[in-house]
Amino acid sequence: ATEYHRVKVITIESDLAWVTYIDHGNNSQVPLTSLVCMSEKLSSLPPMAYHCTLAGVSSEHEWNEEAARGVRLFSGKDVCKATVVGSRDCMGKNIMIVMFSKEEDQTDISLLDFLVFRALASREGQDLEGSSLPISFRSFLYLPLDRTVQEHLVKVVHVDTPDQMYINLVGENHSYIKYMENMMEEMQEEYSRHEADDQKVIYPYVGLVCAAQHAEDGKYHRAQVTELLQEEIMMVRVMLVDIGYCQVVHYNSLRRISDKFLVLPAMAIRVSLSGVRPVGEGWSDEAIKYVKEIVRTKMMRIKLEDMKTGMDECECKVVMYEDNCIQGVSINTMIVEKGYATALPELETEKSDGHPILDIDEENNLPQLQRPVMEAGSRFTCRVVSSSSPGNICLRRLVEEESFYQMSKELTRYHETHCSPALLRHWKEGDSCVVKTPGEGWVRARVDRMMEGGMVELLLHDHGSRFVGAVESLKPLPGEFCQVGPFCWTVELPNLVPAGGAKTWTGVACEKLQEILLEAGMEVDIELGRKLTDDSWEAVMFVKEKEEDSGPLDPEEFKYKSVGGMMIDLGLAIPSGKVEVKDDDDAKTNVKLEGMNNNIVLKEADTNEGKIGFNWLTAEMPSSMDFAGFVSHVDWDCNMYMSSIQDNQDNLRIIGSVLESKYSGSSPSPLDLLWCKGEACIAQFCLDNKWYRGEVLEVRDMGECLVKFVDYGSEELCKAENMRKGLFLTDIPVQCFTVQMDIDPITMKWEEGVLNFIHKTVVEQVLQVTIIQKKDVFPLVVRLVTKAGLDIGELLVKNGYARGRASVATQES
């Protein structure tokens, strides 16, 4: 069938015409007889093809057909992103200057970088080193050595020199080796199929994760690009991340790698033999050959002597032994004895006495958790973690909840990234350890009872519950997680016995206690009594109740009631001795609670419960006058809310992690549904369902509040059920601050269309920020420059969207 396109006639020669296809941009010569008149409706539509020129290209560069093929190869059938950075006049035609990019494997790839790498274009004022790295790209996880384990069973996979060797951890029951073998088999199957164009890498930037063939065995390995070689066009240096081998290859041999092959961490760990140095200036070929012969592909045992962490890699100094070595002489000593190395003072010479130098951890010198000293009479506000009876209530101090969630996150992250093999240990009662439970994940625990069949009963330090698991599932507790004592302890209500003379608490009494605690939001105030065991105390316990006698216009007042007294009043318990504290008026002047004033009856404005009057700490000034910044929001006055990558990004990740741990899947309490203007809060953002720090700007009808997310500057209507009063991370300042460019609107105020343009240009972009007017208050006056070197303020002024403040000052004078 004949296909018609909209065209514009350029010239006519005899019975032929040169035409431009206005919706495609190309030219061709066609017979006059093929032209037909266009309807008025079709002719009223603007051309769909725009004439553009690529930004950043040297003005002296001459394009050729090969470059045009490169552009077509880059774009293919994918949707590309074009960012207009300017325009220029060419023979009466307005040509847009644009930056082109496309997304590949979650990374934005620049057309200019692609053409420069293939020598199809020249970068303006720069060479290949001017290639811009993507803002974000996929990467491998890395597996550092566990410092808390005395020795590791490893396999040496590559040796450059005794100072640069690469090992793989073996894992429990050789689990890591099995993971590697299974992944390698799957990779060979994946890449040995019929080669498809969509597997090829289009542009190999530094840091790219990919698959590459080993130069020796021809197998595909996981790899990462470490260098683009200028002296050899389209050649790159890659590191095979599971064996530590570096090689130079043509970029066309690289293959894209799917996310399923990124789950396993990069397995090659670089180590060097400690206590030795080469004879002469460098390691001889004979020394390297000798070390390769005795270690490569063998199972070895290593003892970590020192670890130094740098910007790019971690240097591990080790003593290495053969796994089946009877005499226990280290490789370090062997190369010294052979004359291939000189011993340093720290190298201890082993004695061949028939015993290995490194014993398996039979002494069990494990770090132990110590509870902080808590004295009788101390008063705390606590969270009830669990309650089985009046004699067994597990508590956690409210002021420690943030530290608990942070520690839990770090403990989980540690054991997800430090998967060291378990050594043979003789666990005994009282030992501290780490275990993974179905409900809580990785937790700190204490061995309470050794059981038959290789099982063990544990006390979970931070959850107050018990768990039975297999002995082989226990891990040593890293020293850095012993610095804080257990976050939970058990209390019993003093001077109470079950009603009716029974020795155990009835189900009705236990259920009523649980009901009382739930009505109080599982928050109680206690006064410690005498210590019963290392893990339990007697404690007088209070819950807060609203004062019913207060009028509708009076400030909300609360009173504290003794839980033990409530159980007695309900007839579920009887006093067994002197009851030390009573409710209401008798207790008002005697009880002082942590974080509260001395009175039992409190006004809502005086308590920290709702945080009324609390303000998040003001944002701090950037640590540098020049920094990389991330814009999260633009308001109606063209104030941009910005975070410094260097100063704020890590804090934002920590805040998000803690709030998700606390509130993900939570339900609001009755108090969470009542809000006041100006109140600090934690609120859930509707687009990503994550929790953020906020402030209530307005309280509206239908149970909604206008909330400002203080760390990002944006405002959102939030439902009350998606807001919480319990504040965390109150000692961390607001993580964004306001900046302005040195420009003003054309009219008296910024027009919506201009603000939309600015929003699309800067929001969620990483920009180079320079503070051009130093002030002690926000907003700061700054210059914003994109990664392509475009000054945003100049762009707005040149295109008539704004005017410079200097010109305004001149007009006023």
Short mmCIF file of N, CA and C in Angstrom, two decimals, residues 425-524:
data_model
loop_
_atom_site.label_atom_id
_atom_site.label_comp_id
_atom_site.label_asym_id
_atom_site.label_seq_id
_atom_site.Cartn_x
_atom_site.Cartn_y
_atom_site.Cartn_z
N ARG A 425 33.21 -24.06 67.64
CA ARG A 425 33.24 -23.40 68.94
C ARG A 425 32.57 -24.30 69.97
N HIS A 426 33.02 -24.20 71.20
CA HIS A 426 32.39 -24.91 72.30
C HIS A 426 31.59 -23.89 73.08
N TRP A 427 30.32 -23.74 72.71
CA TRP A 427 29.48 -22.76 73.37
C TRP A 427 29.14 -23.25 74.77
N LYS A 428 29.03 -22.32 75.69
CA LYS A 428 28.66 -22.67 77.06
C LYS A 428 27.61 -21.68 77.55
N GLU A 429 26.90 -22.07 78.58
CA GLU A 429 25.85 -21.23 79.14
C GLU A 429 26.43 -19.88 79.59
N GLY A 430 25.75 -18.81 79.22
CA GLY A 430 26.20 -17.47 79.56
C GLY A 430 26.90 -16.75 78.43
N ASP A 431 27.27 -17.49 77.35
CA ASP A 431 27.96 -16.86 76.21
C ASP A 431 27.00 -15.96 75.45
N SER A 432 27.49 -14.79 75.03
CA SER A 432 26.73 -13.92 74.13
C SER A 432 26.99 -14.34 72.69
N CYS A 433 25.99 -14.20 71.85
CA CYS A 433 26.11 -14.64 70.46
C CYS A 433 25.12 -13.86 69.61
N VAL A 434 25.07 -14.19 68.33
CA VAL A 434 24.09 -13.64 67.39
C VAL A 434 23.40 -14.81 66.72
N VAL A 435 22.09 -14.71 66.53
CA VAL A 435 21.33 -15.77 65.87
C VAL A 435 20.25 -15.13 65.00
N LYS A 436 19.90 -15.80 63.93
CA LYS A 436 18.84 -15.31 63.05
C LYS A 436 17.54 -16.03 63.39
N THR A 437 16.51 -15.25 63.76
CA THR A 437 15.22 -15.81 64.13
C THR A 437 14.19 -15.53 63.03
N PRO A 438 13.16 -16.35 62.91
CA PRO A 438 12.15 -16.13 61.86
C PRO A 438 11.41 -14.80 62.00
N GLY A 439 11.16 -14.38 63.26
CA GLY A 439 10.36 -13.18 63.45
C GLY A 439 11.14 -11.89 63.49
N GLU A 440 12.32 -11.89 64.11
CA GLU A 440 13.06 -10.66 64.34
C GLU A 440 14.31 -10.52 63.49
N GLY A 441 14.68 -11.55 62.73
CA GLY A 441 15.91 -11.49 61.94
C GLY A 441 17.12 -11.69 62.82
N TRP A 442 18.22 -11.02 62.53
CA TRP A 442 19.46 -11.15 63.30
C TRP A 442 19.32 -10.40 64.62
N VAL A 443 19.56 -11.10 65.74
CA VAL A 443 19.39 -10.51 67.07
C VAL A 443 20.56 -10.92 67.97
N ARG A 444 20.79 -10.11 68.99
CA ARG A 444 21.77 -10.45 70.02
C ARG A 444 21.11 -11.42 71.02
N ALA A 445 21.87 -12.41 71.48
CA ALA A 445 21.28 -13.42 72.35
C ALA A 445 22.30 -13.90 73.37
N ARG A 446 21.80 -14.68 74.36
CA ARG A 446 22.66 -15.29 75.37
C ARG A 446 22.29 -16.75 75.50
N VAL A 447 23.30 -17.60 75.54
CA VAL A 447 23.07 -19.03 75.72
C VAL A 447 22.61 -19.26 77.15
N ASP A 448 21.37 -19.74 77.33
CA ASP A 448 20.84 -19.99 78.67
C ASP A 448 20.85 -21.47 79.05
N ARG A 449 20.68 -22.35 78.06
CA ARG A 449 20.63 -23.78 78.39
C ARG A 449 21.03 -24.62 77.18
N MET A 450 21.96 -25.54 77.39
CA MET A 450 22.34 -26.48 76.35
C MET A 450 21.36 -27.65 76.40
N MET A 451 20.85 -28.05 75.24
CA MET A 451 19.82 -29.08 75.17
C MET A 451 20.34 -30.28 74.38
N GLU A 452 19.60 -31.34 74.42
CA GLU A 452 19.98 -32.54 73.68
C GLU A 452 19.75 -32.33 72.18
N GLY A 453 20.44 -33.16 71.40
CA GLY A 453 20.26 -33.12 69.96
C GLY A 453 20.87 -31.90 69.29
N GLY A 454 21.89 -31.29 69.93
CA GLY A 454 22.55 -30.15 69.31
C GLY A 454 21.71 -28.89 69.31
N MET A 455 20.74 -28.78 70.24
CA MET A 455 19.89 -27.60 70.33
C MET A 455 20.30 -26.77 71.54
N VAL A 456 19.89 -25.50 71.53
CA VAL A 456 20.25 -24.59 72.60
C VAL A 456 19.10 -23.62 72.83
N GLU A 457 18.85 -23.29 74.12
CA GLU A 457 17.83 -22.30 74.47
C GLU A 457 18.52 -20.96 74.70
N LEU A 458 18.00 -19.91 74.05
CA LEU A 458 18.62 -18.60 74.07
C LEU A 458 17.67 -17.57 74.67
N LEU A 459 18.25 -16.57 75.36
CA LEU A 459 17.51 -15.37 75.74
C LEU A 459 17.85 -14.29 74.72
N LEU A 460 16.84 -13.74 74.07
CA LEU A 460 17.06 -12.67 73.10
C LEU A 460 17.18 -11.36 73.87
N HIS A 461 18.40 -10.84 73.95
CA HIS A 461 18.71 -9.71 74.83
C HIS A 461 17.80 -8.52 74.62
N ASP A 462 17.50 -8.18 73.37
CA ASP A 462 16.82 -6.91 73.06
C ASP A 462 15.32 -7.09 72.84
N HIS A 463 14.82 -8.32 73.04
CA HIS A 463 13.40 -8.58 72.81
C HIS A 463 12.73 -9.24 74.02
N GLY A 464 13.55 -9.67 74.99
CA GLY A 464 13.00 -10.20 76.22
C GLY A 464 12.34 -11.56 76.09
N SER A 465 12.45 -12.20 74.94
CA SER A 465 11.82 -13.50 74.72
C SER A 465 12.88 -14.58 74.62
N ARG A 466 12.42 -15.82 74.56
CA ARG A 466 13.34 -16.95 74.45
C ARG A 466 13.17 -17.64 73.11
N PHE A 467 14.24 -18.31 72.69
CA PHE A 467 14.27 -18.93 71.36
C PHE A 467 15.10 -20.19 71.44
N VAL A 468 14.63 -21.24 70.78
CA VAL A 468 15.37 -22.50 70.72
C VAL A 468 15.85 -22.71 69.30
N GLY A 469 17.14 -22.95 69.14
CA GLY A 469 17.71 -23.14 67.81
C GLY A 469 18.86 -24.13 67.85
N ALA A 470 19.41 -24.40 66.66
CA ALA A 470 20.53 -25.34 66.54
C ALA A 470 21.83 -24.65 66.94
N VAL A 471 22.73 -25.40 67.57
CA VAL A 471 24.00 -24.83 68.00
C VAL A 471 24.78 -24.26 66.83
N GLU A 472 24.75 -24.96 65.67
CA GLU A 472 25.53 -24.49 64.51
C GLU A 472 24.99 -23.20 63.91
N SER A 473 23.78 -22.76 64.32
CA SER A 473 23.24 -21.50 63.80
C SER A 473 23.77 -20.29 64.55
N LEU A 474 24.50 -20.50 65.65
CA LEU A 474 25.00 -19.38 66.45
C LEU A 474 26.24 -18.76 65.81
N LYS A 475 26.33 -17.44 65.89
CA LYS A 475 27.48 -16.70 65.39
C LYS A 475 28.09 -15.91 66.54
N PRO A 476 29.39 -15.68 66.50
CA PRO A 476 30.00 -14.84 67.55
C PRO A 476 29.48 -13.41 67.46
N LEU A 477 29.33 -12.77 68.60
CA LEU A 477 28.85 -11.39 68.65
C LEU A 477 30.01 -10.44 68.38
N PRO A 478 29.96 -9.67 67.26
CA PRO A 478 31.05 -8.72 66.97
C PRO A 478 31.24 -7.73 68.11
N GLY A 479 32.49 -7.37 68.34
CA GLY A 479 32.81 -6.49 69.46
C GLY A 479 32.11 -5.15 69.43
N GLU A 480 31.89 -4.59 68.20
CA GLU A 480 31.27 -3.26 68.13
C GLU A 480 29.81 -3.27 68.58
N PHE A 481 29.19 -4.49 68.68
CA PHE A 481 27.81 -4.56 69.12
C PHE A 481 27.71 -4.93 70.60
N CYS A 482 28.85 -4.91 71.31
CA CYS A 482 28.86 -5.17 72.75
C CYS A 482 28.97 -3.88 73.54
N GLN A 483 29.14 -2.76 72.85
CA GLN A 483 29.36 -1.50 73.55
C GLN A 483 28.09 -0.97 74.20
N VAL A 484 26.93 -1.44 73.72
CA VAL A 484 25.65 -1.02 74.30
C VAL A 484 25.02 -2.24 74.95
N GLY A 485 24.53 -2.08 76.17
CA GLY A 485 23.92 -3.20 76.88
C GLY A 485 22.58 -3.59 76.30
N PRO A 486 21.97 -4.66 76.83
CA PRO A 486 20.65 -5.10 76.34
C PRO A 486 19.63 -3.99 76.44
N PHE A 487 18.75 -3.94 75.45
CA PHE A 487 17.73 -2.89 75.42
C PHE A 487 16.46 -3.30 76.15
N CYS A 488 16.35 -4.54 76.61
CA CYS A 488 15.14 -5.00 77.28
C CYS A 488 15.48 -5.61 78.64
N TRP A 489 14.54 -5.49 79.56
CA TRP A 489 14.64 -6.21 80.82
C TRP A 489 13.23 -6.51 81.30
N THR A 490 13.16 -7.40 82.30
CA THR A 490 11.86 -7.89 82.78
C THR A 490 11.58 -7.32 84.17
N VAL A 491 10.33 -6.94 84.40
CA VAL A 491 9.92 -6.48 85.72
C VAL A 491 8.69 -7.26 86.17
N GLU A 492 8.48 -7.27 87.48
CA GLU A 492 7.23 -7.81 88.03
C GLU A 492 6.64 -6.79 88.98
N LEU A 493 5.31 -6.74 89.04
CA LEU A 493 4.63 -5.79 89.92
C LEU A 493 4.82 -6.26 91.35
N PRO A 494 5.31 -5.39 92.25
CA PRO A 494 5.64 -5.84 93.61
C PRO A 494 4.42 -5.95 94.50
N ASN A 495 4.57 -6.77 95.56
CA ASN A 495 3.57 -6.87 96.63
C ASN A 495 2.19 -7.26 96.12
N LEU A 496 2.15 -8.09 95.08
CA LEU A 496 0.88 -8.58 94.55
C LEU A 496 0.93 -10.10 94.46
N VAL A 497 -0.21 -10.71 94.76
CA VAL A 497 -0.36 -12.15 94.53
C VAL A 497 -1.70 -12.35 93.84
N PRO A 498 -1.86 -13.46 93.09
CA PRO A 498 -3.14 -13.71 92.42
C PRO A 498 -4.29 -13.81 93.41
N ALA A 499 -5.44 -13.28 93.03
CA ALA A 499 -6.63 -13.35 93.86
C ALA A 499 -7.03 -14.81 94.04
N GLY A 500 -7.63 -15.13 95.22
CA GLY A 500 -8.11 -16.48 95.46
C GLY A 500 -7.05 -17.41 96.02
N GLY A 501 -5.85 -16.89 96.24
CA GLY A 501 -4.81 -17.71 96.83
C GLY A 501 -4.10 -18.63 95.85
N ALA A 502 -4.38 -18.49 94.57
CA ALA A 502 -3.72 -19.35 93.58
C ALA A 502 -2.25 -18.98 93.49
N LYS A 503 -1.42 -19.96 93.07
CA LYS A 503 0.02 -19.72 92.94
C LYS A 503 0.39 -19.11 91.59
N THR A 504 -0.48 -19.27 90.62
CA THR A 504 -0.21 -18.72 89.28
C THR A 504 -1.32 -17.77 88.89
N TRP A 505 -0.98 -16.84 88.01
CA TRP A 505 -1.94 -15.85 87.55
C TRP A 505 -2.94 -16.47 86.58
N THR A 506 -4.21 -16.13 86.77
CA THR A 506 -5.26 -16.67 85.91
C THR A 506 -5.20 -16.05 84.53
N GLY A 507 -5.80 -16.73 83.56
CA GLY A 507 -5.87 -16.18 82.20
C GLY A 507 -6.62 -14.88 82.15
N VAL A 508 -7.66 -14.74 82.99
CA VAL A 508 -8.45 -13.50 83.02
C VAL A 508 -7.58 -12.34 83.50
N ALA A 509 -6.76 -12.57 84.54
CA ALA A 509 -5.89 -11.51 85.06
C ALA A 509 -4.86 -11.09 84.01
N CYS A 510 -4.29 -12.07 83.32
CA CYS A 510 -3.29 -11.75 82.30
C CYS A 510 -3.91 -10.99 81.14
N GLU A 511 -5.13 -11.39 80.74
CA GLU A 511 -5.80 -10.70 79.64
C GLU A 511 -6.17 -9.27 80.04
N LYS A 512 -6.62 -9.06 81.28
CA LYS A 512 -6.98 -7.72 81.72
C LYS A 512 -5.75 -6.83 81.80
N LEU A 513 -4.62 -7.38 82.26
CA LEU A 513 -3.38 -6.61 82.27
C LEU A 513 -3.01 -6.16 80.86
N GLN A 514 -3.13 -7.08 79.90
CA GLN A 514 -2.82 -6.74 78.51
C GLN A 514 -3.75 -5.65 77.99
N GLU A 515 -5.02 -5.70 78.40
CA GLU A 515 -6.00 -4.69 77.98
C GLU A 515 -5.63 -3.32 78.54
N ILE A 516 -5.23 -3.29 79.83
CA ILE A 516 -4.83 -2.02 80.45
C ILE A 516 -3.64 -1.41 79.71
N LEU A 517 -2.67 -2.24 79.40
CA LEU A 517 -1.47 -1.75 78.73
C LEU A 517 -1.77 -1.29 77.31
N LEU A 518 -2.64 -1.99 76.60
CA LEU A 518 -3.00 -1.60 75.24
C LEU A 518 -3.73 -0.26 75.24
N GLU A 519 -4.62 -0.06 76.20
CA GLU A 519 -5.34 1.22 76.29
C GLU A 519 -4.38 2.37 76.55
N ALA A 520 -3.25 2.08 77.18
CA ALA A 520 -2.23 3.11 77.45
C ALA A 520 -1.24 3.24 76.30
N GLY A 521 -1.53 2.59 75.20
CA GLY A 521 -0.63 2.65 74.05
C GLY A 521 0.68 1.91 74.28
N MET A 522 0.69 0.94 75.21
CA MET A 522 1.88 0.15 75.56
C MET A 522 3.01 1.05 76.05
N GLU A 523 2.66 2.20 76.63
CA GLU A 523 3.65 3.09 77.23
C GLU A 523 3.34 3.22 78.72
N VAL A 524 4.35 3.02 79.55
CA VAL A 524 4.17 3.06 81.00
C VAL A 524 5.31 3.84 81.63
#
